[in-house]
PDB file of C-alpha atoms in Angstrom:
ATOM      1  CA  UNK A  76      21.642  24.919  71.706  1.00  0.00           C
ATOM      2  CA  UNK A  77      19.148  26.346  74.118  1.00  0.00           C
ATOM      3  CA  UNK A  78      16.231  27.938  72.310  1.00  0.00           C
ATOM      4  CA  UNK A  79      17.523  27.207  68.848  1.00  0.00           C
ATOM      5  CA  UNK A  80      16.455  24.632  66.331  1.00  0.00           C
ATOM      6  CA  UNK A  81      18.377  23.893  63.130  1.00  0.00           C
ATOM      7  CA  UNK A  82      16.343  23.390  60.017  1.00  0.00           C
ATOM      8  CA  UNK A  83      17.977  21.275  57.356  1.00  0.00           C
ATOM      9  CA  UNK A  84      18.154  23.407  54.216  1.00  0.00           C
ATOM     10  CA  UNK A  85      19.034  20.325  52.143  1.00  0.00           C
ATOM     11  CA  UNK A  86      16.319  19.353  49.702  1.00  0.00           C
ATOM     12  CA  UNK A  87      15.305  15.804  48.958  1.00  0.00           C
ATOM     13  CA  UNK A  88      13.885  12.832  50.730  1.00  0.00           C
ATOM     14  CA  UNK A  89      15.851  11.324  53.630  1.00  0.00           C
ATOM     15  CA  UNK A  90      18.118  14.402  53.622  1.00  0.00           C
ATOM     16  CA  UNK A  91      19.812  13.420  50.325  1.00  0.00           C
ATOM     17  CA  UNK A  92      20.977  16.221  48.096  1.00  0.00           C
ATOM     18  CA  UNK A  93      19.195  16.625  44.790  1.00  0.00           C
ATOM     19  CA  UNK A  94      20.802  15.348  41.673  1.00  0.00           C
ATOM     20  CA  UNK A  95      20.656  18.348  39.363  1.00  0.00           C
ATOM     21  CA  UNK A  96      21.741  16.246  36.418  1.00  0.00           C
ATOM     22  CA  UNK A  97      18.561  14.226  36.730  1.00  0.00           C
ATOM     23  CA  UNK A  98      15.480  15.098  34.599  1.00  0.00           C
ATOM     24  CA  UNK A  99      13.326  17.894  35.967  1.00  0.00           C
ATOM     25  CA  UNK A 100      10.426  15.546  36.785  1.00  0.00           C
ATOM     26  CA  UNK A 101      12.721  13.354  38.935  1.00  0.00           C
ATOM     27  CA  UNK A 102      14.127  16.364  40.829  1.00  0.00           C
ATOM     28  CA  UNK A 103      10.766  17.817  41.582  1.00  0.00           C
ATOM     29  CA  UNK A 104       9.328  14.622  42.942  1.00  0.00           C
ATOM     30  CA  UNK A 105      12.028  14.784  45.639  1.00  0.00           C
ATOM     31  CA  UNK A 106      12.011  18.494  46.467  1.00  0.00           C
ATOM     32  CA  UNK A 107      11.036  19.658  49.961  1.00  0.00           C
ATOM     33  CA  UNK A 108      10.969  23.223  51.218  1.00  0.00           C
ATOM     34  CA  UNK A 109      10.359  25.210  54.329  1.00  0.00           C
ATOM     35  CA  UNK A 110       8.124  28.268  54.569  1.00  0.00           C
ATOM     36  CA  UNK A 111       7.207  30.912  57.147  1.00  0.00           C
ATOM     37  CA  UNK A 112       4.440  33.454  57.300  1.00  0.00           C
ATOM     38  CA  UNK A 113       5.436  37.116  57.510  1.00  0.00           C
ATOM     39  CA  UNK A 114       2.601  39.620  58.022  1.00  0.00           C
ATOM     40  CA  UNK A 115       0.090  37.164  56.562  1.00  0.00           C
ATOM     41  CA  UNK A 116       2.286  36.538  53.432  1.00  0.00           C
ATOM     42  CA  UNK A 117       3.681  33.033  52.947  1.00  0.00           C
ATOM     43  CA  UNK A 118       7.406  33.131  52.239  1.00  0.00           C
ATOM     44  CA  UNK A 119       9.175  29.970  50.993  1.00  0.00           C
ATOM     45  CA  UNK A 120      12.766  29.813  52.264  1.00  0.00           C
ATOM     46  CA  UNK A 121      15.213  29.203  49.447  1.00  0.00           C
ATOM     47  CA  UNK A 122      15.478  25.502  48.742  1.00  0.00           C
ATOM     48  CA  UNK A 123      18.898  24.131  49.553  1.00  0.00           C
ATOM     49  CA  UNK A 124      19.987  27.056  51.721  1.00  0.00           C
ATOM     50  CA  UNK A 125      20.963  26.771  55.386  1.00  0.00           C
ATOM     51  CA  UNK A 126      18.461  28.201  57.827  1.00  0.00           C
ATOM     52  CA  UNK A 127      18.168  28.215  61.585  1.00  0.00           C
ATOM     53  CA  UNK A 128      15.264  29.100  63.823  1.00  0.00           C
ATOM     54  CA  UNK A 129      15.888  31.070  67.015  1.00  0.00           C
ATOM     55  CA  UNK A 130      13.277  31.730  69.673  1.00  0.00           C
ATOM     56  CA  UNK A 131      13.065  34.918  71.754  1.00  0.00           C
ATOM     57  CA  UNK A 132      16.292  36.415  70.408  1.00  0.00           C
ATOM     58  CA  UNK A 133      18.009  39.452  71.913  1.00  0.00           C
ATOM     59  CA  UNK A 134      18.051  42.025  69.118  1.00  0.00           C
ATOM     60  CA  UNK A 135      19.900  45.308  69.572  1.00  0.00           C
ATOM     61  CA  UNK A 136      18.216  48.185  67.761  1.00  0.00           C
ATOM     62  CA  UNK A 137      20.262  50.783  65.885  1.00  0.00           C
ATOM     63  CA  UNK A 138      19.381  54.464  65.994  1.00  0.00           C
ATOM     64  CA  UNK A 139      18.100  56.220  62.877  1.00  0.00           C
ATOM     65  CA  UNK A 140      17.405  52.925  61.102  1.00  0.00           C
ATOM     66  CA  UNK A 141      14.214  52.342  59.062  1.00  0.00           C
ATOM     67  CA  UNK A 142      11.331  50.772  60.937  1.00  0.00           C
ATOM     68  CA  UNK A 143      11.720  47.488  59.106  1.00  0.00           C
ATOM     69  CA  UNK A 144      15.377  47.132  60.107  1.00  0.00           C
ATOM     70  CA  UNK A 145      14.874  45.687  63.569  1.00  0.00           C
ATOM     71  CA  UNK A 146      18.505  45.647  64.632  1.00  0.00           C
ATOM     72  CA  UNK A 147      21.416  43.243  65.116  1.00  0.00           C
ATOM     73  CA  UNK A 148      21.401  39.767  66.559  1.00  0.00           C
ATOM     74  CA  UNK A 149      24.566  38.360  68.058  1.00  0.00           C
ATOM     75  CA  UNK A 150      24.639  34.706  67.193  1.00  0.00           C
ATOM     76  CA  UNK A 151      27.797  32.791  68.162  1.00  0.00           C
ATOM     77  CA  UNK A 152      29.864  35.972  67.741  1.00  0.00           C
ATOM     78  CA  UNK A 153      28.370  36.933  64.373  1.00  0.00           C
ATOM     79  CA  UNK A 154      26.377  40.178  64.155  1.00  0.00           C
ATOM     80  CA  UNK A 155      23.297  39.361  61.951  1.00  0.00           C
ATOM     81  CA  UNK A 156      21.001  42.061  60.577  1.00  0.00           C
ATOM     82  CA  UNK A 157      17.340  41.410  61.396  1.00  0.00           C
ATOM     83  CA  UNK A 158      14.526  42.618  59.185  1.00  0.00           C
ATOM     84  CA  UNK A 159      10.749  42.663  59.520  1.00  0.00           C
ATOM     85  CA  UNK A 160       9.370  42.240  56.022  1.00  0.00           C
ATOM     86  CA  UNK A 161       5.802  42.775  57.331  1.00  0.00           C
ATOM     87  CA  UNK A 162       6.760  46.308  58.325  1.00  0.00           C
ATOM     88  CA  UNK A 163       8.615  46.806  54.993  1.00  0.00           C
ATOM     89  CA  UNK A 164       5.432  45.782  53.089  1.00  0.00           C
ATOM     90  CA  UNK A 165       3.367  48.114  55.255  1.00  0.00           C
ATOM     91  CA  UNK A 166       5.703  51.120  54.840  1.00  0.00           C
ATOM     92  CA  UNK A 167       5.916  50.638  51.065  1.00  0.00           C
ATOM     93  CA  UNK A 168       2.224  49.952  50.515  1.00  0.00           C
ATOM     94  CA  UNK A 169       0.676  52.206  53.140  1.00  0.00           C
ATOM     95  CA  UNK A 170      -1.369  53.970  50.524  1.00  0.00           C
ATOM     96  CA  UNK A 171      -2.782  50.685  49.254  1.00  0.00           C
ATOM     97  CA  UNK A 172      -5.255  48.360  51.049  1.00  0.00           C
ATOM     98  CA  UNK A 173      -3.422  46.533  53.861  1.00  0.00           C
ATOM     99  CA  UNK A 174      -2.678  42.898  53.175  1.00  0.00           C
ATOM    100  CA  UNK A 175      -1.527  42.369  56.740  1.00  0.00           C
ATOM    101  CA  UNK A 176      -3.124  42.675  60.156  1.00  0.00           C
ATOM    102  CA  UNK A 177      -1.917  45.949  61.577  1.00  0.00           C
ATOM    103  CA  UNK A 178      -2.035  44.487  65.159  1.00  0.00           C
ATOM    104  CA  UNK A 179       0.888  42.175  64.251  1.00  0.00           C
ATOM    105  CA  UNK A 180       3.178  45.208  64.002  1.00  0.00           C
ATOM    106  CA  UNK A 181       2.668  46.025  67.658  1.00  0.00           C
ATOM    107  CA  UNK A 182       3.313  42.520  68.996  1.00  0.00           C
ATOM    108  CA  UNK A 183       6.940  41.423  69.075  1.00  0.00           C
ATOM    109  CA  UNK A 184       7.447  38.249  67.135  1.00  0.00           C
ATOM    110  CA  UNK A 185       9.188  35.620  69.298  1.00  0.00           C
ATOM    111  CA  UNK A 186      10.969  33.783  66.520  1.00  0.00           C
ATOM    112  CA  UNK A 187      13.613  34.636  63.908  1.00  0.00           C
ATOM    113  CA  UNK A 188      14.749  32.647  60.969  1.00  0.00           C
ATOM    114  CA  UNK A 189      18.427  33.098  60.239  1.00  0.00           C
ATOM    115  CA  UNK A 190      19.342  32.491  56.576  1.00  0.00           C
ATOM    116  CA  UNK A 191      22.905  31.655  55.636  1.00  0.00           C
ATOM    117  CA  UNK A 192      25.990  31.127  57.809  1.00  0.00           C
ATOM    118  CA  UNK A 193      28.652  33.365  59.250  1.00  0.00           C
ATOM    119  CA  UNK A 194      29.217  36.737  57.664  1.00  0.00           C
ATOM    120  CA  UNK A 195      26.687  35.955  54.911  1.00  0.00           C
ATOM    121  CA  UNK A 196      23.758  35.662  57.328  1.00  0.00           C
ATOM    122  CA  UNK A 197      20.614  37.631  57.518  1.00  0.00           C
ATOM    123  CA  UNK A 198      17.577  37.195  59.802  1.00  0.00           C
ATOM    124  CA  UNK A 199      13.869  37.565  59.243  1.00  0.00           C
ATOM    125  CA  UNK A 200      11.154  37.986  61.866  1.00  0.00           C
ATOM    126  CA  UNK A 201       8.365  35.518  61.252  1.00  0.00           C
ATOM    127  CA  UNK A 202       4.838  35.004  62.516  1.00  0.00           C
ATOM    128  CA  UNK A 203       4.983  31.266  63.039  1.00  0.00           C
ATOM    129  CA  UNK A 204       7.130  28.179  63.100  1.00  0.00           C
ATOM    130  CA  UNK A 205       8.353  26.995  59.655  1.00  0.00           C
ATOM    131  CA  UNK A 206       6.075  24.711  57.676  1.00  0.00           C
ATOM    132  CA  UNK A 207       7.504  21.746  55.788  1.00  0.00           C
ATOM    133  CA  UNK A 208       6.221  21.900  52.205  1.00  0.00           C
ATOM    134  CA  UNK A 209       6.357  19.292  49.490  1.00  0.00           C
ATOM    135  CA  UNK A 210       7.115  21.160  46.296  1.00  0.00           C
ATOM    136  CA  UNK A 211       6.039  19.764  42.987  1.00  0.00           C
ATOM    137  CA  UNK A 212       6.271  21.000  39.470  1.00  0.00           C
ATOM    138  CA  UNK A 213       2.434  21.004  39.381  1.00  0.00           C
ATOM    139  CA  UNK A 214       2.390  23.638  42.161  1.00  0.00           C
ATOM    140  CA  UNK A 215       4.833  25.961  40.390  1.00  0.00           C
ATOM    141  CA  UNK A 216       3.096  28.986  38.909  1.00  0.00           C
ATOM    142  CA  UNK A 217       4.093  32.032  36.960  1.00  0.00           C
ATOM    143  CA  UNK A 218       2.223  34.266  39.355  1.00  0.00           C
ATOM    144  CA  UNK A 219       4.733  36.595  41.000  1.00  0.00           C
ATOM    145  CA  UNK A 220       2.111  39.359  40.641  1.00  0.00           C
ATOM    146  CA  UNK A 221       0.117  37.633  43.361  1.00  0.00           C
ATOM    147  CA  UNK A 222       2.731  38.714  45.888  1.00  0.00           C
ATOM    148  CA  UNK A 223       2.467  42.049  47.650  1.00  0.00           C
ATOM    149  CA  UNK A 224       3.745  44.795  45.375  1.00  0.00           C
ATOM    150  CA  UNK A 225       6.720  45.565  47.698  1.00  0.00           C
ATOM    151  CA  UNK A 226       7.976  42.024  47.367  1.00  0.00           C
ATOM    152  CA  UNK A 227       7.289  41.382  43.678  1.00  0.00           C
ATOM    153  CA  UNK A 228      10.718  42.483  42.460  1.00  0.00           C
ATOM    154  CA  UNK A 229      12.262  39.892  44.753  1.00  0.00           C
ATOM    155  CA  UNK A 230      10.047  36.899  44.090  1.00  0.00           C
ATOM    156  CA  UNK A 231      11.979  34.193  42.215  1.00  0.00           C
ATOM    157  CA  UNK A 232       9.199  31.568  42.173  1.00  0.00           C
ATOM    158  CA  UNK A 233       5.524  31.250  43.138  1.00  0.00           C
ATOM    159  CA  UNK A 234       3.812  28.092  44.302  1.00  0.00           C
ATOM    160  CA  UNK A 235       0.117  27.310  44.786  1.00  0.00           C
ATOM    161  CA  UNK A 236       0.178  24.890  47.777  1.00  0.00           C
ATOM    162  CA  UNK A 237      -2.711  23.840  49.999  1.00  0.00           C
ATOM    163  CA  UNK A 238      -5.006  26.500  48.446  1.00  0.00           C
ATOM    164  CA  UNK A 239      -2.625  29.390  49.216  1.00  0.00           C
ATOM    165  CA  UNK A 240       0.238  31.232  47.576  1.00  0.00           C
ATOM    166  CA  UNK A 241       3.823  30.700  48.655  1.00  0.00           C
ATOM    167  CA  UNK A 242       6.540  33.038  47.358  1.00  0.00           C
ATOM    168  CA  UNK A 243      10.195  32.159  47.192  1.00  0.00           C
ATOM    169  CA  UNK A 244      12.311  35.296  47.581  1.00  0.00           C
ATOM    170  CA  UNK A 245      15.686  35.888  46.062  1.00  0.00           C
ATOM    171  CA  UNK A 246      17.222  36.365  49.488  1.00  0.00           C
ATOM    172  CA  UNK A 247      20.463  38.011  48.225  1.00  0.00           C
ATOM    173  CA  UNK A 248      18.613  40.538  46.111  1.00  0.00           C
ATOM    174  CA  UNK A 249      15.994  41.219  48.817  1.00  0.00           C
ATOM    175  CA  UNK A 250      18.370  41.862  51.672  1.00  0.00           C
ATOM    176  CA  UNK A 251      21.013  43.608  49.604  1.00  0.00           C
ATOM    177  CA  UNK A 252      18.314  46.072  48.550  1.00  0.00           C
ATOM    178  CA  UNK A 253      17.090  46.582  52.107  1.00  0.00           C
ATOM    179  CA  UNK A 254      20.642  47.003  53.445  1.00  0.00           C
ATOM    180  CA  UNK A 255      21.451  49.588  50.768  1.00  0.00           C
ATOM    181  CA  UNK A 256      18.215  51.411  51.403  1.00  0.00           C
ATOM    182  CA  UNK A 257      18.816  51.813  55.123  1.00  0.00           C
ATOM    183  CA  UNK A 258      22.454  52.776  54.745  1.00  0.00           C
ATOM    184  CA  UNK A 259      21.566  55.891  52.739  1.00  0.00           C
TER     185      UNK A 259
END
């Protein structure tokens, strides 16, 4: 697996799956997540989903695609669409004060997080290696309005961890919307 690292998407201590029949307080004490930063915004990968980190991927651009649709990544025979949410946030919010460092749009990001498996995969350019995060019910907030406006419709949960916001996106809704938008 040269240049690839598999991140376990299973939640829980010691890799054990969560018992969703257990009381909420018991489940939360065992929940672990992974997060990446995209254009200065902390994105929490969906807990329990499969994700894989790929370094220096070969991405083939498609003509006439929106800026934030980077192209397609061939991973083990599967063509995976690759998106840059930092560019999407910039394009949608260009009339608002920038929440991201514009210089990051010029520099190619060397790592991609692939979410899902096979035909149901999508990839996301990220600024850094994933962080392991311990999620607790005390960190859960009803603060989706703290996310950049372009992402707010897709935020399923918000967490205040280590004095910063982390936003879990509804991956299916986010990338279905982006795919439909660039196919018009």
